[in-house]
Coordinates of C-alpha atoms in Angstrom, one line a residue:
Chain A
V1 CA -14.6 -29.6 15.5
A2 CA -12.3 -28.1 17.4
S3 CA -9.3 -27.8 14.3
D4 CA -13.0 -26.4 12.3
T5 CA -13.5 -23.6 14.5
R6 CA -9.6 -22.8 14.5
D7 CA -10.0 -22.3 10.5
R8 CA -12.8 -20.4 10.7
L9 CA -11.7 -17.9 13.0
V10 CA -8.4 -17.5 10.9
R11 CA -10.5 -16.9 7.6
T12 CA -12.3 -14.6 9.2
T13 CA -10.1 -12.5 10.7
S14 CA -8.2 -12.4 7.3
R15 CA -11.0 -10.7 5.9
L16 CA -11.3 -7.9 8.3
L17 CA -8.0 -6.8 7.5
R18 CA -8.7 -7.5 4.6
K19 CA -11.6 -5.2 4.6
Q20 CA -11.0 -2.6 7.9
G21 CA -7.6 -2.9 8.5
Y22 CA -5.4 -3.9 12.3
G23 CA -7.1 -1.7 14.0
A24 CA -10.8 -2.0 14.2
T25 CA -10.3 -5.7 13.5
G26 CA -12.2 -6.9 17.1
L27 CA -12.2 -9.7 19.1
N28 CA -15.6 -9.8 19.3
Q29 CA -16.1 -9.0 15.7
V30 CA -14.2 -12.0 14.4
M31 CA -16.1 -14.8 16.7
A32 CA -19.4 -13.4 16.0
E33 CA -18.9 -13.0 11.7
A34 CA -17.8 -16.8 12.9
Q35 CA -19.8 -18.3 14.8
A36 CA -17.5 -19.2 17.0
P37 CA -18.5 -20.3 20.8
K38 CA -16.9 -19.1 23.7
G39 CA -13.8 -19.7 24.8
S40 CA -12.6 -20.9 21.1
M41 CA -10.9 -17.9 20.6
Y42 CA -8.6 -18.0 23.8
F43 CA -8.8 -21.6 23.4
H44 CA -6.9 -22.0 19.9
F45 CA -5.6 -18.0 20.4
P46 CA -3.9 -17.8 23.5
G47 CA -1.4 -14.9 22.0
G48 CA -5.3 -13.2 22.5
K49 CA -5.4 -10.5 18.8
E50 CA -1.8 -10.1 17.6
Q51 CA -1.4 -14.0 17.6
L52 CA -4.6 -14.6 15.5
A53 CA -4.0 -11.8 13.7
A54 CA -0.3 -13.2 12.5
A55 CA -2.0 -16.5 11.8
A56 CA -4.3 -15.0 9.2
V57 CA -2.6 -12.5 7.2
D58 CA -0.3 -16.2 7.4
H59 CA -2.9 -17.9 6.4
F60 CA -3.7 -14.9 3.4
A61 CA -0.4 -15.0 2.2
D62 CA -0.4 -18.3 1.4
R63 CA -3.9 -18.2 -0.4
V64 CA -2.2 -16.0 -2.4
M65 CA 1.3 -18.3 -2.8
R66 CA -1.2 -20.7 -4.8
R67 CA -2.8 -18.4 -6.5
L68 CA 1.3 -17.3 -7.8
D69 CA 1.7 -20.3 -8.6
R70 CA -1.5 -21.9 -10.5
G71 CA -1.0 -17.9 -12.5
F72 CA 2.9 -18.9 -13.1
E73 CA 1.8 -22.6 -13.9
E74 CA -1.0 -21.2 -16.7
A75 CA 1.0 -18.8 -18.3
D76 CA 3.6 -18.2 -21.0
S77 CA 5.5 -15.7 -19.4
V78 CA 5.9 -13.9 -16.2
A79 CA 4.7 -10.8 -18.0
E80 CA 1.2 -12.7 -18.4
A81 CA 0.9 -14.1 -15.2
V82 CA 0.9 -11.0 -13.2
A83 CA -1.8 -8.7 -16.0
T84 CA -4.0 -12.4 -15.5
F85 CA -3.4 -11.5 -11.8
F86 CA -4.1 -8.3 -11.7
H87 CA -7.4 -8.5 -14.2
E88 CA -8.8 -11.1 -11.7
Y89 CA -7.7 -8.8 -8.6
I90 CA -10.3 -5.7 -11.2
E91 CA -13.3 -9.0 -10.7
H92 CA -12.7 -9.2 -6.5
F93 CA -12.7 -5.1 -6.2
R94 CA -16.0 -5.3 -8.6
R95 CA -17.6 -8.0 -6.8
T96 CA -16.8 -6.6 -3.2
D97 CA -17.7 -2.5 -3.8
F98 CA -14.0 -2.5 -3.3
A99 CA -13.9 -3.2 0.1
E100 CA -11.4 -6.1 0.3
G101 CA -8.3 -5.1 -0.7
C102 CA -4.1 -6.9 1.4
A103 CA -4.5 -8.3 4.4
V104 CA -0.7 -8.3 4.6
A105 CA -0.7 -4.6 3.4
T106 CA -2.8 -3.0 6.0
V107 CA -1.6 -4.8 9.2
A108 CA 2.5 -3.6 7.4
L109 CA 1.1 -0.9 7.6
D110 CA -1.4 0.1 10.7
A111 CA 0.0 -2.9 13.7
A112 CA 3.8 -4.5 12.8
A113 CA 6.6 -1.0 13.6
A114 CA 4.3 -2.1 17.2
H115 CA 4.1 -5.6 17.0
E116 CA 7.4 -8.1 16.4
A117 CA 5.0 -11.1 16.2
L118 CA 2.7 -9.6 12.7
A119 CA 5.9 -7.5 11.4
D120 CA 7.2 -11.3 11.5
A121 CA 4.0 -12.6 9.8
T122 CA 4.4 -9.5 7.5
G123 CA 7.9 -9.4 6.0
R124 CA 7.9 -13.9 6.2
A125 CA 4.5 -13.1 3.2
L126 CA 6.2 -10.1 1.4
R127 CA 9.7 -12.5 0.9
G128 CA 8.4 -15.0 0.3
W129 CA 5.8 -14.2 -2.8
I130 CA 9.2 -11.6 -3.4
D131 CA 11.1 -14.5 -4.2
R132 CA 8.2 -16.9 -5.7
F133 CA 8.1 -13.7 -8.7
A134 CA 12.0 -14.2 -8.7
E135 CA 12.0 -17.6 -9.6
A136 CA 10.0 -17.5 -12.0
L137 CA 12.1 -14.2 -13.9
E138 CA 15.7 -16.0 -13.3
A139 CA 12.8 -18.7 -15.6
E140 CA 13.1 -16.3 -18.4
G141 CA 16.8 -15.5 -18.2
R142 CA 17.0 -12.6 -15.6
S143 CA 20.2 -12.8 -13.7
P144 CA 19.7 -13.5 -9.9
A145 CA 19.9 -9.6 -9.1
E146 CA 17.5 -7.9 -11.5
A147 CA 15.1 -10.9 -11.0
H148 CA 14.8 -10.2 -7.1
R149 CA 14.9 -6.1 -8.5
L150 CA 11.9 -6.7 -10.6
A151 CA 10.0 -9.2 -8.2
T152 CA 10.2 -6.5 -5.7
L153 CA 8.7 -3.9 -8.1
I154 CA 6.0 -6.5 -9.0
V155 CA 4.9 -6.8 -5.6
A156 CA 5.6 -2.8 -5.0
V157 CA 3.2 -2.5 -7.4
I158 CA 0.5 -4.5 -6.8
E159 CA 0.3 -3.9 -3.0
G160 CA 0.2 -0.5 -4.0
T161 CA -2.2 -0.4 -7.0
V162 CA -4.8 -2.0 -4.5
V163 CA -4.2 1.4 -2.8
L164 CA -5.2 3.0 -5.1
G165 CA -8.2 0.8 -6.3
K166 CA -9.5 2.0 -2.9
G167 CA -8.3 5.3 -2.6
E168 CA -10.1 6.1 -5.8
R169 CA -12.5 3.2 -5.5
S170 CA -11.8 2.9 -9.6
T171 CA -10.3 0.2 -11.0
E172 CA -8.9 2.7 -13.4
P173 CA -5.1 2.6 -11.5
F174 CA -4.9 -1.4 -12.6
V175 CA -6.0 -0.9 -16.0
A176 CA -3.0 2.1 -16.1
V177 CA -0.6 0.1 -14.0
S178 CA -1.2 -3.2 -16.3
A179 CA -0.2 -1.5 -19.3
V180 CA 3.2 0.3 -17.2
L181 CA 4.0 -3.3 -16.0
R182 CA 3.8 -6.0 -19.4
D183 CA 6.0 -3.6 -21.5
L184 CA 8.5 -4.0 -18.5
L185 CA 8.0 -7.5 -18.1
T186 CA 8.1 -8.5 -22.1
P187 CA 12.0 -10.0 -22.2
A188 CA 13.3 -7.4 -24.4
D189 CA 14.3 -10.6 -27.0
A190 CA 10.1 -11.3 -27.4
L191 CA 9.5 -7.8 -28.5
A192 CA 12.0 -8.2 -31.3
P193 CA 10.4 -9.8 -34.7
A194 CA 10.5 -13.3 -34.8
N195 CA 12.2 -14.9 -38.2
Chain B
V1 CA -5.7 30.7 19.2
A2 CA -8.7 28.5 17.8
S3 CA -7.1 27.9 15.1
D4 CA -4.6 26.4 16.0
T5 CA -6.3 23.9 18.1
R6 CA -7.5 22.3 15.0
D7 CA -4.1 22.6 13.3
R8 CA -2.3 20.5 15.9
L9 CA -5.6 18.8 15.5
V10 CA -5.0 17.8 12.3
R11 CA -1.6 17.7 12.6
T12 CA -1.6 14.9 15.3
T13 CA -4.2 12.9 13.4
S14 CA -1.9 13.1 10.1
R15 CA 1.2 12.0 12.4
L16 CA -1.7 8.4 14.6
L17 CA -2.6 8.0 10.8
R18 CA 0.9 7.7 9.3
K19 CA 2.1 5.0 12.4
Q20 CA -1.4 2.9 12.8
G21 CA -4.1 3.5 10.6
Y22 CA -7.6 4.9 10.7
G23 CA -8.7 1.9 13.4
A24 CA -6.6 2.7 15.5
T25 CA -6.4 6.0 16.0
G26 CA -8.6 7.0 18.4
L27 CA -10.0 11.0 19.3
N28 CA -9.3 10.8 23.2
Q29 CA -5.4 10.1 22.0
V30 CA -5.7 13.1 19.5
M31 CA -7.1 15.5 21.6
A32 CA -4.3 14.3 24.7
E33 CA -1.5 13.6 22.1
A34 CA -2.7 17.0 20.5
Q35 CA -2.8 18.7 24.1
A36 CA -7.3 20.4 23.0
P37 CA -9.1 22.1 25.3
K38 CA -12.6 19.6 25.6
G39 CA -15.1 20.5 23.2
S40 CA -12.2 22.1 21.1
M41 CA -13.1 18.6 18.6
Y42 CA -16.6 19.0 17.9
F43 CA -16.4 22.4 17.5
H44 CA -13.4 21.9 15.0
F45 CA -15.1 18.4 14.1
P46 CA -18.8 17.9 14.2
G47 CA -18.9 15.7 12.7
G48 CA -17.0 14.2 14.3
K49 CA -13.8 11.5 13.2
E50 CA -14.3 10.4 9.9
Q51 CA -14.3 14.8 8.9
L52 CA -11.2 14.9 11.3
A53 CA -9.5 11.9 9.2
A54 CA -10.4 13.8 5.5
A55 CA -8.4 17.0 7.1
A56 CA -5.9 15.2 8.1
V57 CA -5.5 13.2 4.6
D58 CA -6.0 17.2 2.8
H59 CA -3.5 18.4 5.0
F60 CA -1.0 15.3 4.3
A61 CA -1.9 15.7 0.7
D62 CA -0.9 18.7 0.5
R63 CA 2.8 18.7 2.1
V64 CA 3.9 15.7 0.1
M65 CA 2.8 18.3 -2.8
R66 CA 4.6 20.3 -1.5
R67 CA 7.2 18.2 -1.5
L68 CA 7.0 17.1 -5.1
D69 CA 6.9 20.6 -6.1
R70 CA 10.2 21.0 -4.5
G71 CA 11.5 17.5 -5.5
F72 CA 10.5 19.3 -9.7
E73 CA 11.7 22.6 -9.5
E74 CA 15.5 20.8 -7.7
A75 CA 16.1 18.3 -10.0
D76 CA 17.0 17.7 -13.8
S77 CA 14.7 15.3 -14.4
V78 CA 11.2 13.1 -13.3
A79 CA 13.0 9.5 -12.4
E80 CA 16.0 12.5 -10.7
A81 CA 13.2 13.8 -8.5
V82 CA 11.2 10.0 -7.6
A83 CA 15.3 8.7 -7.2
T84 CA 15.7 12.0 -4.2
F85 CA 12.1 11.0 -3.0
F86 CA 12.5 7.3 -2.2
H87 CA 16.5 8.9 -1.2
E88 CA 13.8 10.6 1.5
Y89 CA 11.9 8.2 3.0
I90 CA 14.2 5.9 3.3
E91 CA 15.8 8.6 5.5
H92 CA 12.4 9.1 7.6
F93 CA 12.1 5.1 8.4
R94 CA 15.7 5.5 9.6
R95 CA 14.8 8.3 11.8
T96 CA 11.1 7.2 13.1
D97 CA 12.5 3.3 13.2
F98 CA 9.9 2.4 10.4
A99 CA 6.6 4.1 12.7
E100 CA 5.3 6.1 10.0
G101 CA 3.8 5.3 6.9
C102 CA 1.5 7.4 4.0
A103 CA -1.8 8.7 5.9
V104 CA -3.9 8.5 3.1
A105 CA -2.9 4.3 2.1
T106 CA -4.0 3.8 5.9
V107 CA -7.1 5.7 5.1
A108 CA -7.2 4.1 1.4
L109 CA -7.4 0.4 3.1
D110 CA -9.1 0.6 6.1
A111 CA -11.7 3.7 6.3
A112 CA -12.7 4.4 2.3
A113 CA -14.9 1.5 1.3
A114 CA -17.5 2.6 4.2
H115 CA -17.1 6.3 4.6
E116 CA -17.7 8.6 1.7
A117 CA -16.4 11.6 3.0
L118 CA -13.2 9.7 3.3
A119 CA -12.6 8.3 0.0
D120 CA -13.2 11.4 -1.3
A121 CA -10.7 13.0 0.3
T122 CA -7.6 9.6 -0.9
G123 CA -9.2 9.7 -4.4
R124 CA -8.7 13.7 -4.7
A125 CA -4.5 12.7 -2.8
L126 CA -4.4 10.0 -4.8
R127 CA -5.4 11.7 -8.5
G128 CA -3.6 14.6 -7.0
W129 CA -0.2 13.5 -6.7
I130 CA -0.3 11.7 -10.2
D131 CA -1.6 14.4 -12.0
R132 CA 1.4 15.7 -10.5
F133 CA 3.8 13.7 -11.9
A134 CA 2.7 13.1 -15.1
E135 CA 2.6 16.8 -16.0
A136 CA 5.9 16.6 -14.7
L137 CA 5.8 13.7 -17.4
E138 CA 4.8 15.9 -20.2
A139 CA 6.9 18.4 -19.4
E140 CA 9.9 15.6 -20.3
G141 CA 8.0 14.9 -24.4
R142 CA 5.7 12.0 -22.8
S143 CA 2.1 11.8 -24.1
P144 CA -0.2 12.5 -21.5
A145 CA -1.6 8.6 -22.4
E146 CA 2.1 7.5 -21.5
A147 CA 2.8 10.4 -19.2
H148 CA -0.5 9.3 -16.9
R149 CA 0.2 5.6 -17.2
L150 CA 3.2 5.9 -15.9
A151 CA 2.8 8.6 -13.5
T152 CA 0.1 5.8 -12.3
L153 CA 2.6 3.3 -11.5
I154 CA 5.3 5.7 -10.0
V155 CA 2.9 6.7 -7.5
A156 CA 1.5 2.7 -6.9
V157 CA 5.1 1.9 -6.4
I158 CA 5.5 4.9 -4.1
E159 CA 2.6 3.7 -1.6
G160 CA 3.6 -0.1 -2.7
T161 CA 7.0 0.2 -1.1
V162 CA 6.2 1.3 2.0
V163 CA 4.0 -1.2 2.2
L164 CA 7.1 -3.6 1.8
G165 CA 8.9 -0.9 3.8
K166 CA 7.0 -1.6 7.1
G167 CA 6.0 -5.2 6.6
E168 CA 9.5 -6.5 6.6
R169 CA 11.1 -3.6 8.5
S170 CA 14.2 -2.5 6.0
T171 CA 14.8 0.1 3.8
E172 CA 15.7 -2.7 1.5
P173 CA 12.7 -2.9 -0.5
F174 CA 13.4 1.9 -1.3
V175 CA 16.9 0.4 -2.5
A176 CA 16.0 -2.8 -5.4
V177 CA 13.0 -0.3 -6.5
S178 CA 14.2 2.7 -6.5
A179 CA 17.1 1.0 -8.9
V180 CA 14.1 -0.3 -11.5
L181 CA 12.2 2.9 -11.4
R182 CA 15.3 5.1 -12.2
D183 CA 16.0 3.2 -15.8
L184 CA 12.1 3.0 -16.4
L185 CA 11.9 7.1 -16.2
T186 CA 14.9 7.8 -17.7
P187 CA 13.6 8.7 -21.3
A188 CA 15.4 6.9 -24.0
D189 CA 17.3 9.7 -25.9
A190 CA 19.2 10.5 -22.5
L191 CA 20.2 7.0 -22.4
A192 CA 22.0 8.2 -25.7
P193 CA 25.8 8.0 -26.3
A194 CA 26.2 12.0 -25.6
N195 CA 28.3 13.7 -29.1

């Protein structure tokens, strides 16, 4: 079905962006890896690579958002949800031999400055994640301003640790950073002796 | 002179990596923008794009390291040095209309997984910066283990905030993150009332 093809094109693009960035990801490779019929690319994405990549960023952002929602549901605190998220990223890096990073980060660094539609997509993704973390932090009693600042830091740390993990081909940065974040995110009253 | 040409090739590549990433940066564009004579590319870089990009990452890493050294020399604390570094990045983003990010980050995300020499270069750069921050944090009395963890977080935050700044085309993430980092890096005794 046509919509299956569109979905395969988007998912394949998202995976390639995570592996090799925007510049290296060409339409021919996407079509081949998605096993998409000839003509389907410009049928679904008349705007070409820019439109396809924007859809892939939106797709990836939604996937991460669902994982965040699940994480907040299962964890007792933002600190615990973030720790679990880092743990899952370590596992993912091990599974993919450090190949798959963040589709939003590569598009933001490589292409957002030159392509308005891609800056819109990466901005939407990043602000969405930050707002989701901020919402969870507010639910723990932080003020809106403090929650926003901390949420921005959390998303920056996640993106930056992916850079470190890929750049060092190591999961050690995730372990180091995760320990600092846990202390930072544990509300002071949770550290007080219970009685 | 030959070494001037090599230097121009390296500096041009570093700038293009910051703007558009590894995949989009082709040898022809580098040669044209560096105004390099025909044949000079393979004379200086017989290993082609991979070798050139590794040299550009080393060059960029050294430049950042010199800026860090200067920052630590001029500032009274790591917290102040980091704040100044963020402030300079905001100015740089404004000047370049969010075009120029970090040459190490784009190579780490786009190409380190597939190219051994590039993973070596990005790993060297990132570990060098982390060690430099850790050294400064130890000089403020942190234990080696704590200094390493905090230094890893600082470098992750810098890399991640560049992703946010470019992805949102905004300097606001730098301001938000900088406030959290300042609190985190100010030693507890510096916060105590002076008397």
